[in-house]
């Protein structure tokens, strides 16, 4: 019965950015994501371990070329939230690394056995690095580094 | 050296919705996510396997209570994109399941050894279910069902 189906994994998380080259530099240079591909003026696609972070120019994705392999329209204005997972023991290193690269730690929260740090990307999207423990999820679920 | 650091896992992906109860019903009832917690008028937090999908009312998250455990402000208007990962062999079942539940398949794309189907949530966010193969990522990376 299809009534019992459930999704159990996220493949692509999207953010909308105002300056694609600045975003590419930030996400690859400071956060260490890997460039997968890009289309000037429209998107930068990044690998984060075995999953994807998609950075879009919302003005470009609001229209579609309508070809057989073109995605439907989408796009948002404002500050989207995204959290990356890391082991709790790495949070201090991340704080230091971000500050050394001129990124302000906007907030630090301790909850449910783990810590979160919050900061902004160059488009002011609301980023977080936290242990899955903050959701009661064990760190054994963390992807191994690729 | 902190210069070599890289993030390799996503913990929370966020969407902004116009009607939290309708979104909760859609994501739990049709997509099979598990309710983690909710705050009326502000958010619905869902488990998707070992990771989190956070549904927010952007008007509520645009302000923060400013307490020690309150997240910074964020929020976006428009249609955010999110893709769930599923094995390619399940895509047909998902199509059938969505249609049976009154969800229109807006687009189907075949690329790089896998298929994607696109559809909308009740707030018109742009959702996708696809095999990680579309990014050249093997299906062995899929989370086991919890």
Short mmCIF file of C-alpha atoms in Angstrom, two decimals:
data_model
loop_
_atom_site.label_atom_id
_atom_site.label_comp_id
_atom_site.label_asym_id
_atom_site.label_seq_id
_atom_site.Cartn_x
_atom_site.Cartn_y
_atom_site.Cartn_z
CA UNK A 1 0.00 0.00 0.00
CA UNK A 2 1.34 3.36 -1.00
CA UNK A 3 -0.30 4.91 2.07
CA UNK A 4 2.66 3.81 4.18
CA UNK A 5 5.35 5.57 2.17
CA UNK A 6 7.82 7.87 3.87
CA UNK A 7 10.74 9.99 2.77
CA UNK A 8 13.83 9.54 4.90
CA UNK A 9 16.63 11.53 3.30
CA UNK A 10 17.30 14.99 1.91
CA UNK A 11 19.21 15.30 -1.36
CA UNK A 12 19.27 19.02 -2.16
CA UNK A 13 18.92 22.06 0.09
CA UNK A 14 18.57 25.40 -1.63
CA UNK A 15 19.53 28.94 -0.73
CA UNK A 16 18.90 32.11 -2.69
CA UNK A 17 21.77 34.53 -2.94
CA UNK A 18 22.22 38.06 -4.22
CA UNK A 19 25.78 37.62 -5.53
CA UNK A 20 26.66 34.19 -6.91
CA UNK A 21 30.45 34.71 -7.17
CA UNK A 22 30.61 35.99 -3.57
CA UNK A 23 28.53 33.03 -2.43
CA UNK A 24 30.73 30.56 -4.32
CA UNK A 25 33.84 32.00 -2.70
CA UNK A 26 32.25 31.86 0.76
CA UNK A 27 30.87 28.33 0.54
CA UNK A 28 33.91 26.78 -1.11
CA UNK A 29 36.66 28.91 0.44
CA UNK A 30 35.45 29.19 4.02
CA UNK A 31 32.96 26.35 4.53
CA UNK A 32 34.95 23.91 2.38
CA UNK A 33 32.14 22.71 0.12
CA UNK A 34 33.10 21.38 -3.31
CA UNK A 35 32.01 23.07 -6.52
CA UNK A 36 29.96 20.65 -8.62
CA UNK A 37 28.87 22.94 -11.45
CA UNK A 38 27.61 26.43 -12.13
CA UNK A 39 25.71 28.51 -14.65
CA UNK A 40 26.68 32.16 -14.66
CA UNK A 41 23.88 34.36 -13.41
CA UNK A 42 21.64 31.45 -12.42
CA UNK A 43 23.20 29.01 -9.98
CA UNK A 44 26.19 27.48 -8.20
CA UNK A 45 25.80 23.80 -7.25
CA UNK A 46 27.95 22.51 -4.40
CA UNK A 47 28.62 19.11 -2.93
CA UNK A 48 28.43 18.86 0.84
CA UNK A 49 29.64 15.36 1.55
CA UNK A 50 27.22 13.15 -0.34
CA UNK A 51 24.47 15.73 -0.57
CA UNK A 52 23.96 18.98 -2.48
CA UNK A 53 23.68 22.64 -1.56
CA UNK A 54 22.15 24.61 -4.41
CA UNK A 55 22.72 28.37 -4.52
CA UNK A 56 20.33 30.19 -6.81
CA UNK A 57 19.72 33.66 -8.16
CA UNK A 58 15.98 33.86 -7.46
CA UNK A 59 15.40 36.23 -10.34
CA UNK A 60 16.78 33.67 -12.76
CA UNK A 61 14.92 30.69 -11.31
CA UNK A 62 11.61 32.58 -11.35
CA UNK A 63 11.50 31.84 -15.06
CA UNK A 64 12.05 28.51 -16.77
CA UNK A 65 13.19 27.80 -20.28
CA UNK A 66 10.53 25.11 -20.32
CA UNK A 67 12.73 22.48 -21.93
CA UNK A 68 12.35 18.80 -21.08
CA UNK A 69 15.18 18.93 -18.52
CA UNK A 70 14.45 22.38 -17.08
CA UNK A 71 13.25 22.47 -13.48
CA UNK A 72 10.00 24.22 -12.58
CA UNK A 73 10.15 27.81 -11.40
CA UNK A 74 11.00 28.66 -7.81
CA UNK A 75 12.75 31.40 -5.87
CA UNK A 76 12.52 33.26 -2.60
CA UNK A 77 13.52 36.63 -1.22
CA UNK A 78 14.82 37.00 2.28
CA UNK A 79 17.03 35.05 4.61
CA UNK A 80 16.72 31.28 4.41
CA UNK A 81 17.92 29.10 7.26
CA UNK A 82 20.21 26.11 6.77
CA UNK A 83 22.11 24.07 9.35
CA UNK A 84 25.16 21.97 8.67
CA UNK A 85 25.93 18.96 10.84
CA UNK A 86 29.29 18.56 12.51
CA UNK A 87 30.52 16.72 15.60
CA UNK A 88 30.18 18.71 18.80
CA UNK A 89 33.95 18.41 19.36
CA UNK A 90 34.52 20.41 16.13
CA UNK A 91 32.31 23.38 17.03
CA UNK A 92 35.14 25.28 18.71
CA UNK A 93 37.37 24.75 15.68
CA UNK A 94 34.60 26.05 13.43
CA UNK A 95 34.17 29.13 15.60
CA UNK A 96 37.85 29.87 15.38
CA UNK A 97 37.94 29.18 11.65
CA UNK A 98 34.98 31.45 10.92
CA UNK A 99 36.30 34.31 13.02
CA UNK A 100 39.74 33.99 11.42
CA UNK A 101 38.00 34.38 8.07
CA UNK A 102 36.11 37.48 9.12
CA UNK A 103 32.77 35.78 9.72
CA UNK A 104 30.96 36.99 12.82
CA UNK A 105 29.46 34.40 15.17
CA UNK A 106 26.00 35.88 15.60
CA UNK A 107 24.84 33.49 18.30
CA UNK A 108 25.85 30.39 20.18
CA UNK A 109 23.26 28.12 21.72
CA UNK A 110 23.66 25.11 23.97
CA UNK A 111 20.73 22.76 23.98
CA UNK A 112 19.85 19.10 24.34
CA UNK A 113 23.42 17.85 24.60
CA UNK A 114 24.94 19.78 21.73
CA UNK A 115 25.94 23.23 20.62
CA UNK A 116 24.90 25.43 17.70
CA UNK A 117 26.72 28.38 16.24
CA UNK A 118 24.94 30.82 13.96
CA UNK A 119 26.43 33.08 11.32
CA UNK A 120 25.50 34.72 8.00
CA UNK A 121 26.53 34.11 4.43
CA UNK A 122 27.27 37.17 2.25
CA UNK A 123 23.55 37.37 1.34
CA UNK A 124 22.56 37.25 5.03
CA UNK A 125 21.15 33.73 4.86
CA UNK A 126 21.00 32.34 8.39
CA UNK A 127 23.54 29.52 8.66
CA UNK A 128 24.18 27.21 11.58
CA UNK A 129 26.67 24.49 12.42
CA UNK A 130 25.48 22.05 15.04
CA UNK A 131 25.75 18.54 16.31
CA UNK A 132 22.80 16.26 15.41
CA UNK A 133 22.59 15.71 19.16
CA UNK A 134 20.62 18.95 19.48
CA UNK A 135 17.75 16.95 17.92
CA UNK A 136 18.44 13.82 19.92
CA UNK A 137 20.12 12.27 16.88
CA UNK A 138 23.41 10.47 17.56
CA UNK A 139 26.64 11.67 15.98
CA UNK A 140 27.16 8.20 14.54
CA UNK A 141 24.77 9.35 11.80
CA UNK A 142 27.27 11.95 10.56
CA UNK A 143 28.54 11.37 7.06
CA UNK A 144 32.16 10.44 6.91
CA UNK A 145 34.30 13.04 5.20
CA UNK A 146 34.67 12.45 1.46
CA UNK B 1 45.31 24.25 10.40
CA UNK B 2 41.76 25.49 10.34
CA UNK B 3 42.21 26.51 6.68
CA UNK B 4 41.49 22.93 5.63
CA UNK B 5 38.12 22.60 7.33
CA UNK B 6 35.11 21.43 5.38
CA UNK B 7 31.46 20.79 6.14
CA UNK B 8 30.22 17.45 4.88
CA UNK B 9 26.67 17.02 6.12
CA UNK B 10 23.40 18.93 6.29
CA UNK B 11 21.40 18.82 9.51
CA UNK B 12 18.41 21.12 8.94
CA UNK B 13 16.74 22.27 5.75
CA UNK B 14 14.12 25.01 6.09
CA UNK B 15 11.02 25.92 4.17
CA UNK B 16 8.69 28.85 4.76
CA UNK B 17 4.99 28.11 4.61
CA UNK B 18 1.83 30.19 4.62
CA UNK B 19 -0.31 27.72 6.58
CA UNK B 20 1.47 25.65 9.22
CA UNK B 21 -1.38 23.16 9.93
CA UNK B 22 -1.84 22.49 6.20
CA UNK B 23 1.91 22.01 5.84
CA UNK B 24 2.07 19.66 8.81
CA UNK B 25 -0.71 17.53 7.34
CA UNK B 26 0.98 17.44 3.94
CA UNK B 27 4.49 16.60 5.16
CA UNK B 28 3.44 14.02 7.73
CA UNK B 29 0.37 12.58 6.04
CA UNK B 30 1.52 12.39 2.43
CA UNK B 31 5.33 12.51 2.55
CA UNK B 32 5.55 10.43 5.71
CA UNK B 33 7.84 12.67 7.75
CA UNK B 34 7.64 12.42 11.53
CA UNK B 35 6.52 15.31 13.70
CA UNK B 36 9.28 16.26 16.13
CA UNK B 37 7.75 19.34 17.76
CA UNK B 38 5.82 22.47 16.92
CA UNK B 39 5.01 25.94 18.18
CA UNK B 40 1.66 27.22 17.04
CA UNK B 41 1.98 30.13 14.67
CA UNK B 42 5.77 29.85 14.41
CA UNK B 43 7.04 26.46 13.28
CA UNK B 44 6.61 22.74 12.70
CA UNK B 45 9.78 20.66 13.06
CA UNK B 46 9.88 17.31 11.26
CA UNK B 47 12.28 14.40 11.23
CA UNK B 48 13.23 13.09 7.80
CA UNK B 49 15.20 9.96 8.61
CA UNK B 50 18.09 11.24 10.70
CA UNK B 51 17.85 14.82 9.53
CA UNK B 52 15.41 17.68 10.05
CA UNK B 53 12.99 19.60 7.86
CA UNK B 54 11.98 22.85 9.53
CA UNK B 55 8.76 24.54 8.41
CA UNK B 56 8.52 28.16 9.47
CA UNK B 57 6.07 31.02 9.37
CA UNK B 58 8.40 33.70 8.01
CA UNK B 59 6.48 36.48 9.73
CA UNK B 60 7.13 34.87 13.10
CA UNK B 61 10.81 34.10 12.49
CA UNK B 62 11.47 37.67 11.29
CA UNK B 63 11.47 38.64 14.95
CA UNK B 64 13.34 36.98 17.79
CA UNK B 65 12.53 36.96 21.47
CA UNK B 66 16.25 37.49 22.01
CA UNK B 67 16.54 34.94 24.80
CA UNK B 68 19.72 32.88 25.23
CA UNK B 69 18.27 29.92 23.32
CA UNK B 70 16.37 31.87 20.65
CA UNK B 71 17.69 31.56 17.13
CA UNK B 72 18.59 34.67 15.12
CA UNK B 73 15.99 36.12 12.78
CA UNK B 74 15.41 34.70 9.33
CA UNK B 75 12.59 34.22 6.89
CA UNK B 76 11.89 34.26 3.17
CA UNK B 77 8.96 34.88 0.89
CA UNK B 78 8.42 32.87 -2.25
CA UNK B 79 8.89 29.31 -3.32
CA UNK B 80 11.90 27.54 -1.86
CA UNK B 81 13.29 24.41 -3.52
CA UNK B 82 13.99 21.19 -1.62
CA UNK B 83 14.77 17.72 -2.94
CA UNK B 84 14.29 14.51 -1.05
CA UNK B 85 16.45 11.49 -1.85
CA UNK B 86 14.90 8.15 -2.69
CA UNK B 87 16.02 5.10 -4.64
CA UNK B 88 15.29 5.33 -8.37
CA UNK B 89 13.22 2.14 -8.13
CA UNK B 90 10.80 3.95 -5.77
CA UNK B 91 10.10 6.95 -8.02
CA UNK B 92 7.16 5.26 -9.75
CA UNK B 93 5.63 4.36 -6.40
CA UNK B 94 6.04 7.97 -5.25
CA UNK B 95 4.37 9.23 -8.43
CA UNK B 96 1.42 6.95 -7.85
CA UNK B 97 1.24 7.81 -4.16
CA UNK B 98 1.30 11.56 -4.79
CA UNK B 99 -1.34 11.41 -7.52
CA UNK B 100 -3.56 9.21 -5.34
CA UNK B 101 -3.32 11.92 -2.70
CA UNK B 102 -4.27 14.70 -5.08
CA UNK B 103 -0.76 16.06 -5.60
CA UNK B 104 0.01 16.99 -9.18
CA UNK B 105 3.31 15.86 -10.68
CA UNK B 106 4.46 19.13 -12.19
CA UNK B 107 7.45 17.74 -14.03
CA UNK B 108 9.48 14.59 -14.50
CA UNK B 109 13.09 14.75 -15.55
CA UNK B 110 15.50 11.98 -16.50
CA UNK B 111 19.12 12.88 -16.17
CA UNK B 112 22.51 11.37 -15.36
CA UNK B 113 21.22 7.91 -14.54
CA UNK B 114 18.30 8.83 -12.33
CA UNK B 115 14.88 10.41 -12.36
CA UNK B 116 13.40 13.42 -10.62
CA UNK B 117 9.78 14.21 -10.01
CA UNK B 118 8.66 17.70 -9.07
CA UNK B 119 5.57 18.76 -7.20
CA UNK B 120 4.37 21.57 -4.88
CA UNK B 121 3.55 21.70 -1.21
CA UNK B 122 0.40 23.60 -0.16
CA UNK B 123 2.46 26.84 -0.01
CA UNK B 124 3.82 26.22 -3.53
CA UNK B 125 7.32 25.39 -2.39
CA UNK B 126 9.08 23.48 -5.16
CA UNK B 127 9.65 19.90 -3.98
CA UNK B 128 11.48 17.12 -5.75
CA UNK B 129 12.08 13.44 -5.13
CA UNK B 130 15.13 12.07 -6.89
CA UNK B 131 17.81 9.46 -6.75
CA UNK B 132 21.24 10.73 -5.66
CA UNK B 133 22.44 9.24 -8.95
CA UNK B 134 21.32 12.43 -10.70
CA UNK B 135 24.37 14.03 -9.07
CA UNK B 136 26.64 11.06 -9.67
CA UNK B 137 26.21 10.00 -6.04
CA UNK B 138 25.59 6.28 -5.46
CA UNK B 139 22.35 5.08 -3.88
CA UNK B 140 24.40 3.28 -1.24
CA UNK B 141 24.59 6.70 0.46
CA UNK B 142 20.83 6.68 1.11
CA UNK B 143 19.85 6.64 4.75
CA UNK B 144 18.20 3.45 5.83
CA UNK B 145 14.58 3.91 6.87
CA UNK B 146 14.20 4.59 10.56
#
